[in-house]
Short mmCIF file of C-alpha atoms and ligand atoms in Angstrom, two decimals:
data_model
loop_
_atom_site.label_atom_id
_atom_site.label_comp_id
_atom_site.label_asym_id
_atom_site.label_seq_id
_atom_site.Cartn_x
_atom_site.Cartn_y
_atom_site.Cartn_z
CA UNK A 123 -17.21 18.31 -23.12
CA UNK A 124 -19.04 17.52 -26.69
CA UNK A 125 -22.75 17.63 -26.33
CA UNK A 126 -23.30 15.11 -28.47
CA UNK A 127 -24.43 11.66 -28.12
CA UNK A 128 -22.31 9.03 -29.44
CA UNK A 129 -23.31 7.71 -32.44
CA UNK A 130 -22.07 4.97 -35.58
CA UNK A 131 -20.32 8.03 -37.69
CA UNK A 132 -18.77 8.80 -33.98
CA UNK A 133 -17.55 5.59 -33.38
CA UNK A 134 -15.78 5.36 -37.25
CA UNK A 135 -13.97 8.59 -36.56
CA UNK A 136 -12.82 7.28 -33.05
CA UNK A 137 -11.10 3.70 -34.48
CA UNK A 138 -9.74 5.72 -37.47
CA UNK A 139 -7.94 8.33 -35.72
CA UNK A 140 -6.94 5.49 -32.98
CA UNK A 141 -5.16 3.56 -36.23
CA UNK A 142 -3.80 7.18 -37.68
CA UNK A 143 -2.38 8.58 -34.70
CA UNK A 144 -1.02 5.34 -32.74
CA UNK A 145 -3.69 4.44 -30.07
CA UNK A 146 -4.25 1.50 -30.96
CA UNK A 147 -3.46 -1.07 -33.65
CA UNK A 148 -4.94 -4.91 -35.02
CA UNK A 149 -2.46 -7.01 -33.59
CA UNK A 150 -0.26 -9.36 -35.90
CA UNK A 151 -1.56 -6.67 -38.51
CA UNK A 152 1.31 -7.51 -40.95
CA UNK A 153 -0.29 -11.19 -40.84
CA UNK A 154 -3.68 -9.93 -41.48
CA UNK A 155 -4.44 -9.29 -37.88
CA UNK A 156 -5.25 -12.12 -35.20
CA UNK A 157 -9.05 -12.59 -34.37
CA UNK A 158 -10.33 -9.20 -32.11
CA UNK A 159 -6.74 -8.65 -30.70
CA UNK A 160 -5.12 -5.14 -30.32
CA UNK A 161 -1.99 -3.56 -29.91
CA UNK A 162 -1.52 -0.61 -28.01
CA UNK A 163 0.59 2.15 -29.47
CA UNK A 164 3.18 4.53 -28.45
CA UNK A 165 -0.27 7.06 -27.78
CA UNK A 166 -2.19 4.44 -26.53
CA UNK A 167 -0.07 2.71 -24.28
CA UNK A 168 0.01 6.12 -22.29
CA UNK A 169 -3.46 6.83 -22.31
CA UNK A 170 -4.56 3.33 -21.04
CA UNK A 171 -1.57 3.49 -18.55
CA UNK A 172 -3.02 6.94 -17.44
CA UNK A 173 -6.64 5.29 -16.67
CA UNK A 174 -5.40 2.56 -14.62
CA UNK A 175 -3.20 4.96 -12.95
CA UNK A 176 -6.34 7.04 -12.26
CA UNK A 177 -8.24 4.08 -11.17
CA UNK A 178 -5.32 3.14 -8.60
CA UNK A 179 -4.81 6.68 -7.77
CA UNK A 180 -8.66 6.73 -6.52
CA UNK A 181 -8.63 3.33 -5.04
CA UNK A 182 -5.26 2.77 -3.49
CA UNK A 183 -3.47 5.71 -3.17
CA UNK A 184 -6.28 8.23 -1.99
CA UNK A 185 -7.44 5.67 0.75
CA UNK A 186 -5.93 3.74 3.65
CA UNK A 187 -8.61 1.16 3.66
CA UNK A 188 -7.09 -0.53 0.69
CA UNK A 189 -4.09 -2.46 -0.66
CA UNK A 190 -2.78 -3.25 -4.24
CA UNK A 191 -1.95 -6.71 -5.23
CA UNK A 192 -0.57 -8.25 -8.59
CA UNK A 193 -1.16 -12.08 -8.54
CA UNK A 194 -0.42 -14.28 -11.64
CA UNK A 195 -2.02 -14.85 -14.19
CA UNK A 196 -1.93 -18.77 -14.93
CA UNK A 197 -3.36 -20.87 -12.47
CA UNK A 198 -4.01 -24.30 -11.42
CA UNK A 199 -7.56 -26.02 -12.17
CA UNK A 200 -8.38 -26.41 -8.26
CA UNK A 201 -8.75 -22.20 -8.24
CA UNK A 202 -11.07 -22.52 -10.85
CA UNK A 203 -13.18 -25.55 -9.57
CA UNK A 204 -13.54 -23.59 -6.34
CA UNK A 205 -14.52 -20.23 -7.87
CA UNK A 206 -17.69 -22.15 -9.72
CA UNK A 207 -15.84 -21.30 -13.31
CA UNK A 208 -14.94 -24.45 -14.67
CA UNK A 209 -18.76 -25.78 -14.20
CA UNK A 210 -20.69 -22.52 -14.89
CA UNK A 211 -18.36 -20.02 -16.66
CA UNK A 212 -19.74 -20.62 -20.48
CA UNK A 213 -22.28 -19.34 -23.05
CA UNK A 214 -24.98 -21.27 -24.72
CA UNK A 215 -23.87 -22.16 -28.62
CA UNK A 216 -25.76 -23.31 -31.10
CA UNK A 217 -24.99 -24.25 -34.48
CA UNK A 218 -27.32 -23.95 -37.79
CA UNK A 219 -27.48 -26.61 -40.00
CA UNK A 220 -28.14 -24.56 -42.76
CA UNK A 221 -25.36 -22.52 -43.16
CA UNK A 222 -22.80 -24.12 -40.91
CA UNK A 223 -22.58 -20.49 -38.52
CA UNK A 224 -22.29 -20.50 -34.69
CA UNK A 225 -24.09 -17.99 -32.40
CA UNK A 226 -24.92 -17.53 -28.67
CA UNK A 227 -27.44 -17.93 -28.02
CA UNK A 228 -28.98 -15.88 -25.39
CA UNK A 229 -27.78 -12.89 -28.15
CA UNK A 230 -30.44 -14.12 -31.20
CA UNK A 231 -33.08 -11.77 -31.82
CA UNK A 232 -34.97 -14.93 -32.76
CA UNK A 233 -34.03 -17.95 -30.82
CA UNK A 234 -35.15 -19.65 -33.85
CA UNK A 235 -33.81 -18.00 -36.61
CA UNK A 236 -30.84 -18.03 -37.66
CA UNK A 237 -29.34 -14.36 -38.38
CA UNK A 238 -26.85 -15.54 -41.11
CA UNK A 239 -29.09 -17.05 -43.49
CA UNK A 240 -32.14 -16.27 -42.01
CA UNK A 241 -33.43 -19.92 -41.86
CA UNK A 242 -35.99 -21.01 -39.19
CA UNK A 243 -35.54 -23.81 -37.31
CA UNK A 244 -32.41 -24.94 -38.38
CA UNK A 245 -30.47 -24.56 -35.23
CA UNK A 246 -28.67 -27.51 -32.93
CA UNK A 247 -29.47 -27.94 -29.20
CA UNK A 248 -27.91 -25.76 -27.56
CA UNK A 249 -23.97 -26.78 -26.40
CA UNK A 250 -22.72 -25.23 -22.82
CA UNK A 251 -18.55 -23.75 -24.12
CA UNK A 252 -16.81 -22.93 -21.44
CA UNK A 253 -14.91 -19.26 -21.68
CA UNK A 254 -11.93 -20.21 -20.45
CA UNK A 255 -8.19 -20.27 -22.35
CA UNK A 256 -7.02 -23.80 -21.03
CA UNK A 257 -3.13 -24.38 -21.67
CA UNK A 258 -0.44 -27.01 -20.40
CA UNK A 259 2.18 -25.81 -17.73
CA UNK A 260 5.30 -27.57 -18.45
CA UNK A 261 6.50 -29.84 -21.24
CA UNK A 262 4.23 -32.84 -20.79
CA UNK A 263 0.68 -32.50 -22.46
CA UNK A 264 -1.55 -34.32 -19.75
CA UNK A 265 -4.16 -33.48 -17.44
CA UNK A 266 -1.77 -33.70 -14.80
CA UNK A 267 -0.22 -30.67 -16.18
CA UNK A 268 -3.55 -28.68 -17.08
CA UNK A 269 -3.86 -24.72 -16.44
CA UNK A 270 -5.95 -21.62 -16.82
CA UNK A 271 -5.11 -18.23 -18.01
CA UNK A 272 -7.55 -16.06 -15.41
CA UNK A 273 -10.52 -15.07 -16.71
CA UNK A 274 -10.95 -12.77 -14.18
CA UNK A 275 -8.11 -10.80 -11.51
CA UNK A 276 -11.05 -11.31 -8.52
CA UNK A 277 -9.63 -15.04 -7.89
CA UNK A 278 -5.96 -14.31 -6.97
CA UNK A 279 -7.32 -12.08 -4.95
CA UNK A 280 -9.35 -14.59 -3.27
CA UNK A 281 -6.95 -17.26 -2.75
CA UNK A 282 -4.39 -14.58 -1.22
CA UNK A 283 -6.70 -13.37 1.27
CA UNK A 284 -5.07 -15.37 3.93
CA UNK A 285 -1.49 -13.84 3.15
CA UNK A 286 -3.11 -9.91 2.70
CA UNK A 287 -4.62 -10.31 5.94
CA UNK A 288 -1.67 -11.69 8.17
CA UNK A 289 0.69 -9.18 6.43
CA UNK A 290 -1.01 -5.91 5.93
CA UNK A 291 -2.47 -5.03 9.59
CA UNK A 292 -5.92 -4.64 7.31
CA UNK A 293 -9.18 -5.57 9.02
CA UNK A 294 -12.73 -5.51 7.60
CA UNK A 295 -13.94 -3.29 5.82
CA UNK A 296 -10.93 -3.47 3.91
CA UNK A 297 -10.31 -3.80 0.32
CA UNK A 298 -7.34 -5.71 -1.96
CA UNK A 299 -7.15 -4.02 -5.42
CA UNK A 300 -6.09 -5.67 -8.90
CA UNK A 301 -5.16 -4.81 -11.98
CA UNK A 302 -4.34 -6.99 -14.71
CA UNK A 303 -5.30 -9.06 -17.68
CA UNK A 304 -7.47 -11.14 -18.35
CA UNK A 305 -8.49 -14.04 -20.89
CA UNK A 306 -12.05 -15.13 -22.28
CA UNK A 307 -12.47 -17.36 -25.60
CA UNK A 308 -15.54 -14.69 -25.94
CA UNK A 309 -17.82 -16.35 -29.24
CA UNK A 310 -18.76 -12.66 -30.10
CA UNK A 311 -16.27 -10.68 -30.23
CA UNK A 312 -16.55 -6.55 -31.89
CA UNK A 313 -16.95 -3.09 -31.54
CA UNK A 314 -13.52 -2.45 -31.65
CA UNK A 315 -11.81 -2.69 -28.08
CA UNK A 316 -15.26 -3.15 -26.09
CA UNK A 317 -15.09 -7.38 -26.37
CA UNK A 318 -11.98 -8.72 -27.02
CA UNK A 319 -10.46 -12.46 -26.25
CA UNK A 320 -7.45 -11.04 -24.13
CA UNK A 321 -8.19 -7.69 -22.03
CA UNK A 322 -7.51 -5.84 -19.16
CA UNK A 323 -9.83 -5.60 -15.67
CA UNK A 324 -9.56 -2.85 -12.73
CA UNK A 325 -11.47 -4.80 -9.62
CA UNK A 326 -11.47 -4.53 -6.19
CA UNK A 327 -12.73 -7.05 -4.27
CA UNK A 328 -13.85 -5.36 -0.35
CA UNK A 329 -14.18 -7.44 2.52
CA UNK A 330 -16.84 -6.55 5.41
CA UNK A 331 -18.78 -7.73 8.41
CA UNK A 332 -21.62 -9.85 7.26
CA UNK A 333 -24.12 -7.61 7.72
CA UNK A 334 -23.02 -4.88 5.99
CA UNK A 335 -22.78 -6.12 2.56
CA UNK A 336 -25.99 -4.36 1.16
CA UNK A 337 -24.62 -0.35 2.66
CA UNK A 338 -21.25 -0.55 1.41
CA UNK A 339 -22.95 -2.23 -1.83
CA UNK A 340 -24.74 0.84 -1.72
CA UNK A 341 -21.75 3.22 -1.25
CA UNK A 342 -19.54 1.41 -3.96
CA UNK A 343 -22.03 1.92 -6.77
CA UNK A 344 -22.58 5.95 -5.65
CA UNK A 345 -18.52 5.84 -5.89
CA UNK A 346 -17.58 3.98 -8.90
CA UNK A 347 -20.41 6.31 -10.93
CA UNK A 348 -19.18 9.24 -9.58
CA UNK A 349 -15.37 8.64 -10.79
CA UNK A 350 -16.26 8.31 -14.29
CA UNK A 351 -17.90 11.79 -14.12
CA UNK A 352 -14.81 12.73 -12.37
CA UNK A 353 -12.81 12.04 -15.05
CA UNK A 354 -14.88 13.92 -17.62
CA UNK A 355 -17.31 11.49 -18.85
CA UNK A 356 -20.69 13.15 -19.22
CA UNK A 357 -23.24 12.12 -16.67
CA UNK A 358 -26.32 11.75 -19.73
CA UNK A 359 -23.68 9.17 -20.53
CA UNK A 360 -24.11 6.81 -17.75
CA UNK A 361 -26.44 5.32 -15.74
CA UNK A 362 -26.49 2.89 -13.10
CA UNK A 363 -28.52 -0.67 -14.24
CA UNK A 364 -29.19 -3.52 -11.30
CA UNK A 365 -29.94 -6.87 -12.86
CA UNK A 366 -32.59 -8.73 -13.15
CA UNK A 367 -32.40 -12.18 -10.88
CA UNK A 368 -32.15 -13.75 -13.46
CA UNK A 369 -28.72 -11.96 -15.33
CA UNK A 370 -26.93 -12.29 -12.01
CA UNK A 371 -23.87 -14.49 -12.13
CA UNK A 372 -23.51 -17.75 -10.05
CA UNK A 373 -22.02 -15.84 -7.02
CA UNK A 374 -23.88 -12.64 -6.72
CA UNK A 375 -26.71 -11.46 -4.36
CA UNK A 376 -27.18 -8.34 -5.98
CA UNK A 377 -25.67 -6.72 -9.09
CA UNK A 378 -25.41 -2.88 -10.59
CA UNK A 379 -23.45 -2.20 -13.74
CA UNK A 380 -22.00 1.22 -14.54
CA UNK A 381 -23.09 1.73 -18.23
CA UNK A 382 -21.59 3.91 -21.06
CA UNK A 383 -24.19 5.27 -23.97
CA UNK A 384 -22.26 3.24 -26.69
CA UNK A 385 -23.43 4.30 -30.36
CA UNK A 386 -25.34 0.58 -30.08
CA UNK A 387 -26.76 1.75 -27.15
CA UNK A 388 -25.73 0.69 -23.44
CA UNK A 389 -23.20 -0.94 -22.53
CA UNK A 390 -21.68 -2.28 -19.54
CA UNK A 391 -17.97 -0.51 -17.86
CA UNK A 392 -17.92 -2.21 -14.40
CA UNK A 393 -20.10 -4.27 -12.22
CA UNK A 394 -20.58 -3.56 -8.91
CA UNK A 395 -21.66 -7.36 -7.30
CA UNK A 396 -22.37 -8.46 -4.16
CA UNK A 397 -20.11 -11.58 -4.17
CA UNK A 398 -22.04 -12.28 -0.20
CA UNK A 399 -19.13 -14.78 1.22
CA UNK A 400 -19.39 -17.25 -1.39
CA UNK A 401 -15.52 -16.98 -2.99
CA UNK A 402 -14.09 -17.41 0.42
CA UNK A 403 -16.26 -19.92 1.67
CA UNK A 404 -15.48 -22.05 -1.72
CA UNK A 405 -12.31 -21.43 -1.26
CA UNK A 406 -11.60 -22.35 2.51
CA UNK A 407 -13.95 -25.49 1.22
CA UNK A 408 -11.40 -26.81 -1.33
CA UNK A 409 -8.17 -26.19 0.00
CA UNK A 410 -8.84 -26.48 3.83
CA UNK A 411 -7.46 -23.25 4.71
CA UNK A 412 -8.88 -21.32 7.24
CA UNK A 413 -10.26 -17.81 4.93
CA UNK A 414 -12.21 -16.29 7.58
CA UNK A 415 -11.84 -13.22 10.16
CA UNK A 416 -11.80 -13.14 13.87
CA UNK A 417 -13.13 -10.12 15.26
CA UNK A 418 -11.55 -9.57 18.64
CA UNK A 419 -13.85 -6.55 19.69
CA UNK A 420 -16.79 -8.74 19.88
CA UNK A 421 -15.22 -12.00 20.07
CA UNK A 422 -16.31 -13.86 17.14
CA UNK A 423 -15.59 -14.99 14.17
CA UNK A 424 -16.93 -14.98 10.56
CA UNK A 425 -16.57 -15.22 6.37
CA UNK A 426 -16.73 -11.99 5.48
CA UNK A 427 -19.11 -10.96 2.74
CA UNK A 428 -17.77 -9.17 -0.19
CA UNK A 429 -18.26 -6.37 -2.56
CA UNK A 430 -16.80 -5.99 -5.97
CA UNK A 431 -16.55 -3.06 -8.36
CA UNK A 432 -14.68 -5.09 -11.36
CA UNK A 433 -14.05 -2.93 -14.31
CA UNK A 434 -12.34 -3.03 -17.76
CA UNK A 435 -9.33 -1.07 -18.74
CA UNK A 436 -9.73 -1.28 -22.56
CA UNK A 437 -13.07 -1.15 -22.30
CA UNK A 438 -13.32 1.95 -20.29
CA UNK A 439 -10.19 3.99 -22.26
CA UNK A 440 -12.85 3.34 -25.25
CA UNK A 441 -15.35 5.53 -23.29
CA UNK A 442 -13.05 7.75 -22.44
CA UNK A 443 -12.31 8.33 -25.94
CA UNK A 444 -15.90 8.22 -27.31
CA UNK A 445 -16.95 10.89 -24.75
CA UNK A 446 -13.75 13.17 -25.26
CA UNK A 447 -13.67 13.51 -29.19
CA UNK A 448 -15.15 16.51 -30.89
CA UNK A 449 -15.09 18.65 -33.92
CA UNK A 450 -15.47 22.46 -34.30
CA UNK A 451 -15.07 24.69 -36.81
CA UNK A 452 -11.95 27.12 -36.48
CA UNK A 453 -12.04 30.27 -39.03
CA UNK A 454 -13.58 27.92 -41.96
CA UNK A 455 -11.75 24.56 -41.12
CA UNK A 456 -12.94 21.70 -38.78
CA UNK A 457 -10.49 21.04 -35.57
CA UNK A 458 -10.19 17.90 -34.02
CA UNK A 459 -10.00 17.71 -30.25
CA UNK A 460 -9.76 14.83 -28.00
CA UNK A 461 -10.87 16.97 -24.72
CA UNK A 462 -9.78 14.31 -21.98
CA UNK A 463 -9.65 15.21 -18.68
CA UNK A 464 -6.27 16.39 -17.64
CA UNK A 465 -5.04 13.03 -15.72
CA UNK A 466 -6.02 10.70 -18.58
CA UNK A 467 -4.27 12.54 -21.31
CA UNK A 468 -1.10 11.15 -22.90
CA UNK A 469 1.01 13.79 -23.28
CA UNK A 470 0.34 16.89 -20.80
CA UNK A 471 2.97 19.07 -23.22
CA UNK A 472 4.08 19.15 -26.35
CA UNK A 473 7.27 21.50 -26.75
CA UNK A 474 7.22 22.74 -30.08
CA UNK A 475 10.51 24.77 -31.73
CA UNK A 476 8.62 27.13 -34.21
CA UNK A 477 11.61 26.14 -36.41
CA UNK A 478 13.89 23.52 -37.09
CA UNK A 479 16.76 26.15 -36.64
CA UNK A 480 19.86 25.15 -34.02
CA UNK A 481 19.78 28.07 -32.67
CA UNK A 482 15.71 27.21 -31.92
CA UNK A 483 15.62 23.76 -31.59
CA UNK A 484 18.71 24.06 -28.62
CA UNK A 485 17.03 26.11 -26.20
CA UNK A 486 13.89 23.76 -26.93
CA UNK A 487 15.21 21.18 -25.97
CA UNK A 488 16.64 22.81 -22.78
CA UNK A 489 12.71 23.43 -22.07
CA UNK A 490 11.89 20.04 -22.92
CA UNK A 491 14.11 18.89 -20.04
CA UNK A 492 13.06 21.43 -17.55
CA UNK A 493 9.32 19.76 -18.39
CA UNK A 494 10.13 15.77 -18.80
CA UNK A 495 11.19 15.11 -15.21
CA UNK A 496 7.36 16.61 -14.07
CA UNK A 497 5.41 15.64 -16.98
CA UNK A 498 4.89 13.53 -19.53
CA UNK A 499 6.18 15.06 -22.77
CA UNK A 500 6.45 15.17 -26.63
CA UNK A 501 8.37 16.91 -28.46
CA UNK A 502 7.68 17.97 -32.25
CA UNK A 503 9.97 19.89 -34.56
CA UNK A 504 8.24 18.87 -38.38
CA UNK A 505 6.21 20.35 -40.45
CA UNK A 506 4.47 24.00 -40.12
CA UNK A 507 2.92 25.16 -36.31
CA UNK A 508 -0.21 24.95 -37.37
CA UNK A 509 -0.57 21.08 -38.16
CA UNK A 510 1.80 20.26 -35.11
CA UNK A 511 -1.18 21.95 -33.17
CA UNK A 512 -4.08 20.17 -34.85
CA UNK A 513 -1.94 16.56 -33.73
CA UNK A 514 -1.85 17.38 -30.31
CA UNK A 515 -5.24 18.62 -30.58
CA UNK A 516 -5.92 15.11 -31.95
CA UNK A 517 -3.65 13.16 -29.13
CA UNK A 518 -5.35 15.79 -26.32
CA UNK A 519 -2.24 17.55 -25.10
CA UNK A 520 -3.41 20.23 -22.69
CA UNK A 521 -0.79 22.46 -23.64
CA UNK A 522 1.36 23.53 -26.33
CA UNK A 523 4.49 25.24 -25.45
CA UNK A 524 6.08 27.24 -28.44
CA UNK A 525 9.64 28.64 -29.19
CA UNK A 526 10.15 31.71 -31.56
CA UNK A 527 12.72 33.54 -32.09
CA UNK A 528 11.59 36.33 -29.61
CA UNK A 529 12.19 33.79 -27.08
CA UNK A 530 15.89 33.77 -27.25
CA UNK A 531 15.58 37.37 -26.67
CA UNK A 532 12.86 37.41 -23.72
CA UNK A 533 12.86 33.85 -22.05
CA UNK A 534 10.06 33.39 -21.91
CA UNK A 535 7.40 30.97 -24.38
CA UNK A 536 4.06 30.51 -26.05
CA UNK A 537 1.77 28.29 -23.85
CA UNK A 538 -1.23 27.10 -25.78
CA UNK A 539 -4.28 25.93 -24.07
CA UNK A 540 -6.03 22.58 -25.88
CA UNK A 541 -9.81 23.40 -24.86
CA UNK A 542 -9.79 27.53 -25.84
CA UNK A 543 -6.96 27.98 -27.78
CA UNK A 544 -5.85 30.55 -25.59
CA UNK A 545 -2.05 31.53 -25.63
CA UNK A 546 0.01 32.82 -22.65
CA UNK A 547 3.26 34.14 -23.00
CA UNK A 548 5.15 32.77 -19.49
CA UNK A 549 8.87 33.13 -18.70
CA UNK A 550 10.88 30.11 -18.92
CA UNK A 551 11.61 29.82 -15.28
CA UNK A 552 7.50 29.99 -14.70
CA UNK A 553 6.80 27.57 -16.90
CA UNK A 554 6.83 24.29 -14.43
CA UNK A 555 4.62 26.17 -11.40
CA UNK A 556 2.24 27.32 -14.49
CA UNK A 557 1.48 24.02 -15.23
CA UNK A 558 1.81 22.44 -12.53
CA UNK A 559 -1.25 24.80 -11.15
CA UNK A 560 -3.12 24.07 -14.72
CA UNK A 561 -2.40 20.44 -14.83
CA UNK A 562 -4.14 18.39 -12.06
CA UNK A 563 -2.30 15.42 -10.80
P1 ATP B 692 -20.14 -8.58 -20.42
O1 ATP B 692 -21.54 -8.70 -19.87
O2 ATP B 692 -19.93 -7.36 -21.26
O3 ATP B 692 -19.61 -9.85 -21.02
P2 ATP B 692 -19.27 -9.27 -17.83
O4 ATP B 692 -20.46 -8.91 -17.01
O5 ATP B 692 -19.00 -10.69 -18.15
O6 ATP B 692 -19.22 -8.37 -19.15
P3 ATP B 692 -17.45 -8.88 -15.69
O7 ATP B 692 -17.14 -10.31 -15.50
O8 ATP B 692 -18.32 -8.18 -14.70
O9 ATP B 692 -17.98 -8.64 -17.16
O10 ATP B 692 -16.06 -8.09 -15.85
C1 ATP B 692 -15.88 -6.76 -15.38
C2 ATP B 692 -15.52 -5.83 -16.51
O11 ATP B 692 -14.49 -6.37 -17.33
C3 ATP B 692 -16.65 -5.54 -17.49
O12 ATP B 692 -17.51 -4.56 -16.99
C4 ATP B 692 -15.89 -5.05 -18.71
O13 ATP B 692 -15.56 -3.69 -18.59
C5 ATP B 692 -14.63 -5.88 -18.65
N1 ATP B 692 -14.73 -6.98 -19.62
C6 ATP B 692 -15.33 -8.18 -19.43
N2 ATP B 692 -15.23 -8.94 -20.53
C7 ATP B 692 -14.52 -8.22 -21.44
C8 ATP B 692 -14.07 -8.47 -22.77
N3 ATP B 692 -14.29 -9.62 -23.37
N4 ATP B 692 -13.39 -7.48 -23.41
C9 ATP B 692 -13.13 -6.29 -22.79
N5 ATP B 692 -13.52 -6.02 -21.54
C10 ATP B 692 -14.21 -6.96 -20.86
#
């Protein structure tokens, strides 16, 4: 991993190549691009499919004290009444009479200054908007018909607690796992992927006994940290930061966030909340269901409290691709690397014909399809060896595998490690078990 620290001339060379190599684009770019909305590209889409696969691989898949769940994302008002968003899910605005700009508030460096034109005292009161996209459902335009794109996955996990329960043969602690997207009219929006209006959240929400909520509060922080590191993010990269009473949101007891040194400093990848039993109790409240537990070992029943380690998928791929880029110098000219961690890389190989020859490009192909079933590949037949390397040095393929024209004669092909450079020659019929061994899954 680089050893350096994020910084502004970092973060440039990070959106650039994500635009030149097909991470990630301005969506609606042929329109001028549409207000802090992105596309993800043919690289992209991989590499943000391979972090929420991580994420689910760590917190479904690895454990039996979890289950998935993919609830929809529009929703009636009544969800959103009960969850506390529709009265207290908004940012303070204020206006300035001066120059006619809108700001948060809370984010002024001077409440009473304004940062556009630098006049004092110009500001309006303060206006409460509310973050949420509202929309119609149906063809009639009326309040009758009012709903909410989700600003957050947690609630359809909430309202489906009842269902989870009587169908999965889970019992506290257990935990329901999400991921989707989700919709904020955010007033500041920047930094590339970090904020955005329409993004995508990993969260888990993990139902306990009562009492219990602080230790596995305790335990969830210790294991959310620790997969980030896992995944190759340097630990002087993170840290661990509990609010202050007075951050904490309208439903949480106790709050940690798992922070990322951004080149503005730190910033926030998941929140780790104690959500105490305050979304099921609103939510048996409201709609009169019964969202509680009976414990038959002891004989009683109870709300269970809840813990939540919510993260962002956009927000966290960023991170992931802050901490993994670096630049050294290779006999006089600078090589670009993108040194993800195995899992989270797009492409795992690159097959790569050292010429466009038939009698090359056939048996490559016959490689390629040996590879594709196991891993995710590319496959690359342009331009000279050399700048076919330095692209999948720039997309982070772990390994190069090269065809020459020995190969027809010995089976066998050039595998190129990403990190060293190191080549191996390996026989054709080796080449799956040598990656597979290399490649973690
Ligand atoms: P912030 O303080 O940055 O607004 P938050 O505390 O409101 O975030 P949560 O509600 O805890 O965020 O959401 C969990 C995670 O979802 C965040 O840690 C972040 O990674 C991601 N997230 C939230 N808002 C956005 C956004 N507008 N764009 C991208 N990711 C976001």
């Amino acid at each position: 991993m680089p050893e350096r620290s994020p910084d502004a001339a970092l973060f440039d060379k990070v959106v650039n190549l994500c635009k030149r190599r097909g991470f990630v684009f301005p969506s609606a770019e042929i329109y001028g691009g549409f207000r802090s909305t992105y596309d993800y590209g043919p690289i992209g889409v991989l590499l943000l499919r391979n972090v929420k696969d991580a994420w689910w691989r760590s917190m479904v898949q690895l454990r039996d004290d979890i289950v998935g769940l993919d609830a929809a994302i529009l929703s009636p008002p009544a969800v959103w009444e009960a969850s506390g968003h529709l009265a207290t899910f908004s940012d303070p605005l204020v206006d300035c009479r001066h120059c006619g700009t809108r700001h948060r508030q809370d984010e002024l460096d001077d409440p009473d200054v304004c940062p556009t034109c630098g006049t004092r005292g110009s500001f309006t009161e303060p206006r409460q908007f509310n973050l949420m996209f509202k929309t119609h459902a149906g063809p009639v335009e009326d309040d009758a018909s009012v709903a909410y794109l989700r600003p957050e996955t947690a609630q359809g996990i909430f309202v489906n607690f009842a269902n989870v329960v009587n169908t999965s043969r889970k019992r506290p602690p257990f935990g329901i796992a999400q991921i989707g997207k989700s919709f904020r009219n955010e007033i500041t929006t920047g930094n590339f992927v970090f904020r955005t209006r329409e993004f995508e959240q990993m969260e888990m929400e993990y139902f306990v006994p009562p009492g219990d909520g602080p230790r596995w509060f305790e335990y969830w922080c210790a294991e959310r940290l620790r997969w980030y590191v896992d995944h190759g993010i340097p630990e002087r990269l993170l840290r661990l930061r509990s609010h202050d009473p007075d951050e904490l949101s309208h439903y949480s007891s106790g709050t940690s966030d798992v922070e990322f040194l951004f080149p503005w400093g730190w910033g926030e990848l998941e929140g780790i909340a104690q959500r105490t039993d305050f979304d099921l109790t609103r939510h048996a409240e409201h709609s009169g269901e019964k969202l509680d537990w009976f414990d038959q070992a002891s004989g009683t029943r109870y709300v269970p409290h809840v813990v939540e380690p919510a993260a962002g998928a956009t927000r966290t791929m960023m991170a992931f691709l802050m901490a993994a880029y670096d630049e050294e110098e290779v006999r006089g000219e600078t090589r670009t690397v993108l040194r993800l961690h195995h899992r989270l890389a797009p492409y795992k190989v690159a097959v790569l014909p050292l010429s466009k020859k038939a009698e090359l490009t056939g048996p490559a192909r016959e490689v390629l399809g040996r590879l594709q079933p196991r891993f995710m590949c590319d496959y690359d037949e342009t331009q000279a060896i050399g700048r076919r390397y330095r692209r999948q040095d720039e997309l982070g393929t772990p390994f190069c595998v090269t065809l020459d024209f020995e190969s027809l004669e010995d089976e066998a092909v050039t595998v190129r490690d990403r990190d060293s450079m190191d080549q191996d020659r390996v026989a054709v019929e080796e080449l799956v078990p040598y990656l597979e061994e290399r490649l973690e899954p």
